Amino acid sequence: MTLKNTADRWGGVSQTLHWLIALLILVLGVVGLVMVELPKSPRYFWVYDLHKSTGLTVLALVVLRVLWRLYAGAPKPVPGTPTWQERIASATHWLLYALIFAVPLSGWLYDSVSGLRPLRWYGQFKVPKLAAPSQELQPLVRDAHEWLFWLLIAVVAVHAAAAFYHHMFQRDATLTRMLPSRRTAPSPTSEIP
């Protein structure tokens, strides 16, 4: 497998970033929904700090993903794909990038305006605040973070459904070109006596 994208497939770097970001978003979503019910304890603060640190990691990964896509390009549309589907797919990809960027950024802003203790990224270094504490902005930014998350989940669901539709009904390579390619064993050659 090549690291860079080709005309037919996403390369190893794009695939790794795609699936890593997807996994981290899944974990962040589950933890984010559960952590609001935790009692205030040392574990509560540990879970919140882990959630925030992982969110910032996703923010960095999506920036890297977009830069890599600009550098490495994207595969050409699968042959036979109607132009309207190509346009919707392209718009959906860029909307996903924007939301994957906006959700952690809004979380970072929420942490900043909440006036909570300084966040240390995975306990390593202090993360700067984006804004001064603000009781007025806090509920607005919290709600924006939550609504952006739900919008991201909706767009991810549409994205995944489209990939499965192409795989199951169109029977094209839309889904498989984002999966690691299987190595095929060389065909046995018949020996001539």
XYZ file of C-alpha atoms in Angstrom:
193
model
C 0.000 0.000 0.000
C 1.262 3.410 -0.874
C 1.270 6.189 1.719
C 0.060 8.823 -0.734
C -3.384 8.808 -2.323
C -3.650 7.480 -5.861
C -6.254 8.083 -8.551
C -8.043 4.880 -7.438
C -7.491 4.615 -3.665
C -6.909 6.528 -0.485
C -3.329 5.967 0.651
C -2.140 4.654 3.986
C -1.800 8.067 5.636
C -5.338 9.117 4.673
C -6.772 5.766 5.756
C -4.987 5.863 9.111
C -6.085 9.425 9.836
C -9.665 8.683 8.698
C -10.134 5.632 10.928
C -8.196 7.057 13.886
C -10.297 10.231 13.868
C -13.496 8.182 13.483
C -12.542 5.987 16.460
C -11.606 8.970 18.627
C -14.882 10.741 17.772
C -16.810 7.617 18.763
C -14.952 7.414 22.091
C -15.331 11.163 22.699
C -19.054 10.989 21.963
C -19.671 8.106 24.354
C -17.521 9.624 27.100
C -19.056 13.072 26.546
C -22.580 11.713 26.963
C -21.698 9.668 30.058
C -19.414 12.093 31.890
C -22.131 14.657 32.578
C -23.754 12.078 34.897
C -20.596 11.404 36.912
C -20.518 12.547 40.548
C -17.966 15.274 41.339
C -14.937 13.268 42.399
C -11.281 12.958 41.371
C -12.397 10.502 38.669
C -14.828 13.141 37.339
C -12.006 15.641 36.789
C -9.747 12.932 35.334
C -12.448 11.929 32.802
C -13.115 15.560 31.848
C -9.396 16.236 31.368
C -9.047 13.073 29.284
C -12.061 14.126 27.169
C -10.631 17.611 26.624
C -7.129 16.336 25.822
C -8.478 13.817 23.329
C -10.669 16.505 21.751
C -7.593 18.681 21.230
C -5.833 15.673 19.723
C -8.702 15.275 17.234
C -8.415 18.985 16.419
C -4.720 18.537 15.601
C -5.407 15.352 13.603
C -8.103 16.977 11.466
C -5.756 19.862 10.650
C -3.154 17.271 9.651
C -5.800 15.360 7.646
C -6.837 18.458 5.677
C -3.222 19.449 5.015
C -2.466 15.903 3.858
C -5.493 15.906 1.563
C -4.406 19.224 0.047
C -0.925 17.756 -0.492
C -1.833 14.207 -1.552
C -5.093 14.950 -3.369
C -8.063 12.628 -3.419
C -8.928 9.648 -5.581
C -10.996 10.313 -8.666
C -14.697 9.504 -8.356
C -15.590 5.884 -8.984
C -16.295 5.446 -12.711
C -19.973 5.833 -13.496
C -20.729 8.085 -10.519
C -23.219 10.793 -11.542
C -21.944 14.364 -11.305
C -24.571 15.302 -8.707
C -23.334 12.498 -6.431
C -19.727 13.651 -6.877
C -20.714 17.171 -5.817
C -22.683 15.954 -2.790
C -19.822 13.666 -1.740
C -17.295 16.481 -2.034
C -19.499 18.908 -0.084
C -20.124 16.259 2.579
C -16.403 15.595 2.997
C -15.640 19.286 3.475
C -18.608 19.648 5.866
C -17.225 16.716 7.875
C -13.803 18.363 8.053
C -15.386 21.642 9.170
C -17.463 19.932 11.877
C -14.580 17.776 13.089
C -12.658 21.029 13.443
C -15.557 23.005 15.002
C -16.597 20.496 17.678
C -13.251 20.332 19.531
C -12.658 24.038 18.952
C -16.019 24.829 20.578
C -15.116 22.476 23.438
C -11.838 24.322 23.931
C -13.707 27.625 23.874
C -16.231 26.240 26.391
C -13.384 25.191 28.677
C -11.927 28.685 28.332
C -15.083 30.695 29.087
C -16.023 28.347 31.948
C -13.069 29.648 33.944
C -12.139 26.158 35.089
C -8.701 25.212 36.289
C -6.059 25.154 33.552
C -6.103 22.097 31.332
C -2.885 20.168 30.966
C -2.885 18.162 27.721
C -2.663 14.560 28.978
C -0.937 16.042 32.034
C 2.034 17.173 29.929
C 1.705 20.883 29.211
C -0.695 23.697 29.980
C -3.204 24.498 27.232
C -3.774 28.233 26.723
C -7.266 29.651 27.128
C -8.964 31.013 24.007
C -11.047 33.613 25.877
C -11.553 35.116 29.297
C -14.086 33.510 31.655
C -17.630 34.634 30.895
C -20.793 33.554 32.703
C -22.828 35.026 29.832
C -21.049 33.089 27.081
C -20.700 29.816 28.975
C -24.212 28.394 28.288
C -24.148 29.611 24.680
C -20.789 27.965 23.956
C -21.806 24.780 25.830
C -24.973 24.526 23.712
C -23.005 25.223 20.519
C -20.570 22.424 21.414
C -23.449 20.009 21.982
C -25.392 20.971 18.830
C -22.271 20.825 16.680
C -21.615 17.330 18.057
C -25.134 16.158 17.127
C -24.821 17.730 13.670
C -21.485 15.923 13.234
C -23.109 12.615 14.220
C -25.910 13.199 11.688
C -23.458 13.969 8.869
C -21.277 10.978 9.818
C -24.389 8.752 9.699
C -25.249 10.029 6.202
C -21.608 9.578 5.124
C -21.501 5.992 6.419
C -24.923 5.169 4.927
C -23.786 6.446 1.525
C -20.609 4.335 1.706
C -22.627 1.210 2.593
C -25.194 2.003 -0.114
C -22.406 2.143 -2.691
C -20.893 -1.073 -1.349
C -24.097 -3.096 -1.020
C -26.259 -1.815 -3.882
C -23.984 -0.067 -6.362
C -21.292 -2.702 -5.775
C -18.531 -0.198 -6.471
C -15.222 0.566 -4.725
C -16.371 3.652 -2.808
C -16.033 1.926 0.586
C -13.220 -0.502 -0.129
C -10.806 2.157 -1.301
C -10.806 3.597 2.251
C -10.012 0.140 3.671
C -6.546 -1.399 3.755
C -6.047 -3.448 0.614
C -5.692 -7.146 0.976
C -2.608 -8.693 -0.397
C -3.426 -11.330 -2.918
C -1.375 -14.459 -3.081
C 0.408 -14.953 -6.369
C -1.409 -17.408 -8.594
C 0.350 -20.711 -8.882
C 2.035 -21.127 -12.203
C 1.905 -24.430 -13.903
C 5.255 -25.972 -14.480
C 6.083 -27.204 -17.920
C 7.926 -30.530 -17.812
